Amino acid sequence: MGKAVGPCPADHGIRPLSEDGPSPARRAAQAVDALRHGWPIRLIGGPTLLPIETAIAGQSTAQHLLISHARAATLKLANQREAAAPESPVLIHGAERFDIDDARAAADPALDLAYPMKGPFRADPLDWHEGAVAALELARIAGILPAFMVDPEEGGEAQPFALEDLAALADPHRLAIVTRARLPVEALKNCEIVAFRSADDLREHVALIVGERSADRVPLVRLHSECLTGDVLGSLKCDCGPQLDGALAQMAAETEQDGWGVLLYLRQEGRGIGLVNKLRAYRLQDQGHDTVDANQRLGLPDEARDFGTAARMLDLLGVGEVRLLTNNPRKVDALTERGVTVTERVAHRRGENPENVRYLATKRDRSGHLLP
């Protein structure tokens, strides 16, 4: 039996790192990779955290779990924290040590119907809050459930990370153009595709330049986040596929008036929560939750996309002014805050169908999207 984990002692602060060790961005990337593989990570000066979803250490047990506030509220552990952000961290204590099956039942809302009775649990003080926030964010980037066993037995060797690592990983200035080529598409043959990559990020973003660049014309620009189900499989649950096709068609029409366009295709599936978690949200939607509530029940933000990446892509392309094709005011604000001049917001048509009426209503009523 290992020791029960309480709040970390006062000396659990951030400690200096060796100057010849990995850079913060590289260390964060290694932590994300560890989470995908089911290996533990360790907050420098704090606890070891084993990802519950991917853990390969089948014999692990722990007295504490780290989960999101929204998940804790579902388990009736809000503890006067109803005003907290849904994805903020909560440390929960079990009456007995959690094994991996217990931990997964407590962490995954998809298992609620199969395991309706859990506990008894209590929420304990969390005096390494910033480190816990960073850990949940690393889990989101890894595309896994934001839930950990804390200081588990038999967890294996842990990958260290520090608070500053996350900011370094998210630095858009690490993004660079790696290649470009002519790419005729159905909407218009005169197109060029430009690929972008960051050294410590597996996601590769692309821009499609539609038509001939003109210094005299502000381009029509669309920020389109990857949607495998909508863009490729033709899902009717969202409007992503029709919006992608519609954006290319509008840009092609611009070329008839000597204009041009730029489509930024951002690898931010599911508004930044990843493909698997998006499909988990779909399952919760089938149980009656809307898009926002489904994300929050998973302990994930309803909006986690990084539009700083889009601004950096435009900067690398030499595009400082845009006519932004969007119904989402947040995109206008995000680009403006990052130094891109948005001369016009161009309304984008929605691909409405009987299957996505509620989804579109949620975007309008809860996410602030404007009617076209």
XYZ file of C-alpha atoms in Angstrom:
372
model
C 0.000 0.000 0.000
C 1.320 3.419 -0.877
C 0.854 6.564 1.090
C -2.417 8.470 0.841
C -1.974 11.679 -1.056
C -3.084 14.899 0.555
C -2.416 18.461 -0.493
C 1.169 18.873 -1.647
C 3.545 20.280 0.983
C 4.527 23.935 0.860
C 7.901 23.155 -0.706
C 6.197 21.664 -3.771
C 7.013 24.708 -5.851
C 8.564 24.991 -9.279
C 12.243 24.148 -9.077
C 15.035 25.277 -11.385
C 15.752 22.955 -14.271
C 19.093 21.957 -15.684
C 20.180 24.325 -18.447
C 21.313 21.412 -20.584
C 17.931 19.628 -20.338
C 15.167 19.719 -22.950
C 13.550 23.043 -23.802
C 10.130 23.811 -22.236
C 8.371 23.247 -25.579
C 10.150 19.944 -26.094
C 9.377 18.840 -22.542
C 5.680 19.665 -23.049
C 5.653 17.732 -26.324
C 7.216 14.763 -24.543
C 4.535 14.996 -21.845
C 1.783 14.980 -24.480
C 3.400 11.971 -26.134
C 3.591 10.200 -22.771
C -0.117 10.770 -22.174
C -1.023 9.346 -25.577
C 0.995 6.230 -24.744
C -0.511 5.854 -21.279
C 2.637 6.792 -19.396
C 2.613 9.024 -16.300
C 3.744 12.626 -16.182
C 5.151 14.430 -13.153
C 4.693 18.058 -12.223
C 8.159 19.221 -11.205
C 7.939 19.818 -7.471
C 4.516 18.156 -7.374
C 2.745 14.825 -7.838
C 2.934 12.113 -10.475
C -0.173 11.875 -12.676
C -1.244 8.760 -14.579
C -3.734 9.344 -17.437
C -6.804 7.285 -16.613
C -7.985 6.708 -20.175
C -4.750 5.432 -21.697
C -3.003 3.987 -18.624
C -1.209 0.754 -19.397
C -0.262 0.023 -15.798
C -3.146 -2.332 -15.055
C -2.207 -2.862 -11.404
C -2.067 0.829 -10.522
C -4.048 2.113 -7.568
C -4.354 5.600 -6.111
C -6.115 7.324 -3.237
C -6.844 10.447 -5.278
C -8.078 11.308 -8.765
C -7.742 14.632 -10.584
C -10.835 15.389 -12.672
C -12.617 18.443 -14.044
C -15.087 20.552 -12.100
C -17.893 19.597 -14.482
C -17.212 15.923 -13.881
C -16.990 16.519 -10.128
C -20.364 18.287 -10.221
C -21.869 15.251 -11.954
C -20.531 13.151 -9.083
C -22.097 15.655 -6.608
C -18.688 16.972 -5.532
C -18.979 20.624 -6.534
C -18.356 21.716 -2.912
C -19.616 25.281 -3.279
C -17.655 25.668 -6.526
C -20.575 26.149 -8.897
C -19.048 29.380 -10.248
C -15.852 27.624 -11.326
C -15.058 27.030 -14.993
C -16.375 23.596 -16.009
C -12.913 22.409 -17.044
C -11.134 23.618 -13.871
C -9.505 20.841 -11.793
C -10.851 19.106 -8.706
C -8.968 16.617 -6.505
C -11.232 13.815 -5.321
C -10.523 11.344 -2.528
C -11.936 7.833 -2.450
C -12.905 5.974 0.697
C -10.805 3.128 -0.712
C -7.974 3.269 -3.216
C -9.085 3.499 -6.819
C -8.000 0.757 -9.189
C -7.927 1.557 -12.889
C -11.480 0.271 -13.501
C -12.857 2.363 -10.638
C -10.950 5.375 -11.912
C -12.313 4.997 -15.448
C -15.877 4.684 -14.179
C -15.424 7.866 -12.155
C -13.781 9.756 -15.023
C -15.782 8.821 -18.119
C -19.397 10.089 -18.439
C -20.036 7.495 -21.149
C -19.914 4.872 -18.377
C -22.505 6.562 -16.154
C -25.405 4.403 -17.313
C -23.372 1.218 -16.877
C -21.959 2.266 -13.478
C -24.602 4.605 -12.003
C -23.457 4.258 -8.381
C -20.018 5.648 -7.541
C -18.379 6.807 -4.358
C -18.403 7.706 -1.591
C -16.004 10.467 -2.617
C -15.034 13.840 -1.246
C -13.269 16.818 -2.792
C -9.955 17.676 -1.127
C -8.069 21.000 -1.137
C -5.839 21.443 -4.158
C -2.826 23.643 -3.464
C -1.085 22.862 -6.778
C -3.961 24.316 -8.770
C -1.891 25.833 -11.605
C -0.069 22.559 -12.146
C -3.383 20.714 -12.194
C -4.756 23.155 -14.792
C -1.665 22.554 -16.916
C -2.088 18.776 -16.638
C -5.724 18.907 -17.776
C -4.684 21.112 -20.701
C -1.953 18.654 -21.692
C -4.604 15.922 -21.678
C -6.807 18.013 -23.985
C -3.903 18.536 -26.380
C -3.250 14.786 -26.291
C -6.911 14.185 -27.195
C -7.704 12.091 -24.117
C -10.080 12.432 -21.192
C -8.837 15.086 -18.722
C -8.573 12.761 -15.740
C -5.619 11.373 -13.781
C -4.719 9.026 -10.958
C -2.604 11.045 -8.516
C 0.648 9.538 -7.231
C -0.349 5.998 -8.251
C 1.344 2.823 -7.158
C 2.980 0.913 -10.001
C 2.549 3.865 -12.343
C 5.924 3.552 -14.035
C 8.612 6.120 -14.777
C 7.140 9.591 -15.201
C 7.869 12.267 -17.799
C 8.520 15.587 -15.976
C 6.865 18.858 -16.952
C 6.840 22.393 -15.563
C 4.244 25.165 -15.588
C 6.094 27.215 -18.199
C 6.185 24.316 -20.650
C 2.599 24.732 -21.822
C 3.035 28.357 -22.888
C 6.156 27.432 -24.839
C 4.306 24.654 -26.660
C 1.499 27.037 -27.604
C 3.856 29.731 -28.940
C 2.657 30.347 -32.535
C 6.037 31.784 -33.498
C 7.386 28.239 -33.584
C 5.234 27.654 -36.663
C 6.992 27.833 -40.029
C 6.274 27.188 -43.701
C 7.755 23.838 -44.716
C 6.629 23.424 -48.334
C 4.210 24.659 -50.994
C 2.858 23.381 -54.299
C 0.258 24.023 -56.999
C -3.036 22.307 -56.142
C -5.948 22.552 -58.577
C -9.244 21.922 -56.766
C -12.797 21.464 -57.969
C -13.762 25.047 -57.190
C -10.792 26.555 -59.079
C -7.726 25.142 -60.763
C -5.527 28.131 -59.974
C -4.673 27.358 -56.338
C -1.530 26.915 -54.271
C -1.312 24.883 -51.058
C 1.132 25.905 -48.336
C 2.014 23.577 -45.438
C 2.974 24.753 -41.939
C 4.580 22.816 -39.118
C 5.973 23.394 -35.635
C 8.891 21.339 -34.368
C 7.107 20.061 -31.258
C 3.578 19.614 -32.624
C 2.345 16.680 -34.706
C -0.425 18.760 -36.262
C 0.341 20.146 -39.715
C -1.823 23.056 -40.855
C -2.289 24.158 -44.447
C -3.373 27.245 -46.340
C -4.980 27.153 -49.766
C -4.378 30.338 -51.747
C -7.218 30.654 -54.232
C -6.501 32.715 -57.363
C -3.725 35.215 -58.043
C -2.513 37.350 -55.178
C -3.200 41.046 -55.658
C -1.638 43.824 -53.630
C -4.648 46.005 -54.453
C -7.325 43.636 -53.146
C -7.898 42.474 -49.588
C -8.332 38.685 -49.723
C -11.436 36.831 -48.613
C -10.181 34.602 -45.779
C -11.805 31.618 -44.101
C -10.526 29.959 -40.897
C -11.770 26.388 -41.159
C -11.099 23.928 -38.358
C -10.641 20.323 -39.385
C -13.769 18.154 -39.223
C -13.207 14.615 -40.415
C -16.843 13.637 -40.022
C -18.168 16.684 -41.865
C -15.441 17.492 -44.388
C -14.700 13.917 -45.478
C -17.608 11.691 -44.481
C -20.415 14.157 -45.158
C -21.832 14.159 -41.618
C -25.221 15.797 -41.239
C -24.684 16.485 -37.511
C -22.791 19.720 -38.280
C -22.456 22.235 -41.102
C -18.684 21.935 -41.584
C -18.681 20.199 -44.960
C -21.097 22.671 -46.608
C -19.201 25.585 -45.063
C -15.895 24.319 -46.485
C -17.383 23.846 -49.953
C -19.187 27.171 -49.728
C -16.018 29.030 -48.740
C -14.096 27.666 -51.722
C -16.991 28.532 -54.030
C -17.128 32.110 -52.707
C -13.369 32.504 -53.122
C -13.564 31.173 -56.671
C -16.278 33.749 -57.380
C -13.964 36.461 -56.043
C -11.421 35.616 -58.746
C -13.965 36.541 -61.408
C -13.712 40.117 -60.079
C -9.892 40.033 -59.889
C -10.053 39.115 -56.205
C -8.483 36.207 -54.361
C -8.874 34.184 -51.202
C -7.064 32.236 -48.506
C -8.503 29.172 -46.802
C -6.687 28.276 -43.579
C -7.310 24.623 -42.739
C -6.501 24.281 -39.042
C -5.916 20.871 -37.467
C -8.185 21.581 -34.503
C -10.755 18.807 -34.669
C -13.821 19.169 -32.496
C -13.140 22.821 -31.667
C -9.815 21.765 -30.226
C -10.800 18.693 -28.178
C -9.718 16.098 -30.756
C -11.544 13.521 -32.854
C -12.096 10.844 -30.191
C -13.392 13.318 -27.627
C -15.628 14.877 -30.284
C -17.156 11.456 -30.929
C -17.624 11.021 -27.174
C -19.485 14.339 -27.223
C -21.634 13.034 -30.084
C -22.599 10.073 -27.911
C -23.615 12.406 -25.106
C -25.600 14.484 -27.608
C -27.486 11.324 -28.532
C -28.456 11.123 -24.839
C -29.986 14.614 -25.044
C -27.136 17.033 -24.244
C -26.360 19.913 -26.579
C -22.857 20.568 -27.946
C -21.751 22.838 -25.110
C -23.073 20.632 -22.314
C -21.601 17.493 -23.892
C -18.113 19.032 -23.984
C -18.427 20.245 -20.429
C -19.584 16.851 -19.145
C -16.373 15.465 -20.611
C -14.472 18.076 -18.599
C -13.427 19.896 -21.758
C -13.909 23.487 -22.956
C -16.686 24.119 -25.448
C -14.163 26.292 -27.362
C -10.478 25.351 -27.269
C -9.271 26.388 -30.703
C -6.046 28.364 -31.036
C -6.584 31.228 -33.442
C -3.099 32.539 -32.726
C -1.965 29.810 -35.111
C -4.174 31.294 -37.834
C -2.729 34.769 -37.250
C 0.798 33.375 -37.490
C -0.055 31.583 -40.750
C -1.364 34.824 -42.240
C 1.762 36.640 -41.095
C 4.000 34.040 -42.748
C 1.955 34.427 -45.925
C 2.404 38.202 -45.814
C -1.325 38.833 -45.331
C -2.018 41.671 -42.895
C -5.556 42.628 -43.938
C -8.469 40.274 -44.485
C -12.140 40.162 -45.287
C -13.126 37.402 -42.886
C -15.729 34.886 -43.996
C -17.409 33.904 -40.721
C -20.528 34.067 -38.596
C -18.434 33.817 -35.426
C -17.483 37.187 -33.849
C -14.835 35.427 -31.722
C -12.764 34.803 -34.839
C -12.865 38.504 -35.716
C -11.806 39.451 -32.197
C -9.077 36.786 -32.078
C -7.414 37.941 -35.296
C -7.767 41.612 -34.385
C -6.136 41.022 -30.982
C -3.196 39.405 -32.772
C -2.557 42.282 -35.148
C -4.547 41.210 -38.219
C -6.772 43.941 -39.649
C -10.267 42.656 -40.396
C -11.690 45.145 -42.878
C -15.013 43.322 -43.227
C -16.891 40.396 -41.753
C -18.515 38.525 -44.601
C -21.503 36.412 -43.588
C -21.157 32.722 -44.368
C -24.073 30.549 -45.386
C -25.001 27.675 -43.100
C -25.575 24.132 -44.306
C -28.824 23.543 -42.437
C -30.563 20.185 -42.535
C -33.030 18.338 -40.262
C -30.185 16.567 -38.427
C -28.245 19.678 -37.369
C -30.998 22.150 -36.486
C -30.291 21.869 -32.759
C -26.530 22.098 -33.330
C -26.930 25.345 -35.289
C -29.308 26.744 -32.675
C -26.723 25.990 -29.973
C -24.015 27.807 -31.945
C -26.335 30.810 -32.188
C -27.771 30.815 -28.669
C -24.840 29.603 -26.556
C -21.716 30.299 -28.655
C -22.677 33.718 -30.010
C -22.714 32.914 -33.723
C -24.605 35.392 -35.896
C -27.281 34.549 -38.394
C -26.016 34.931 -41.995
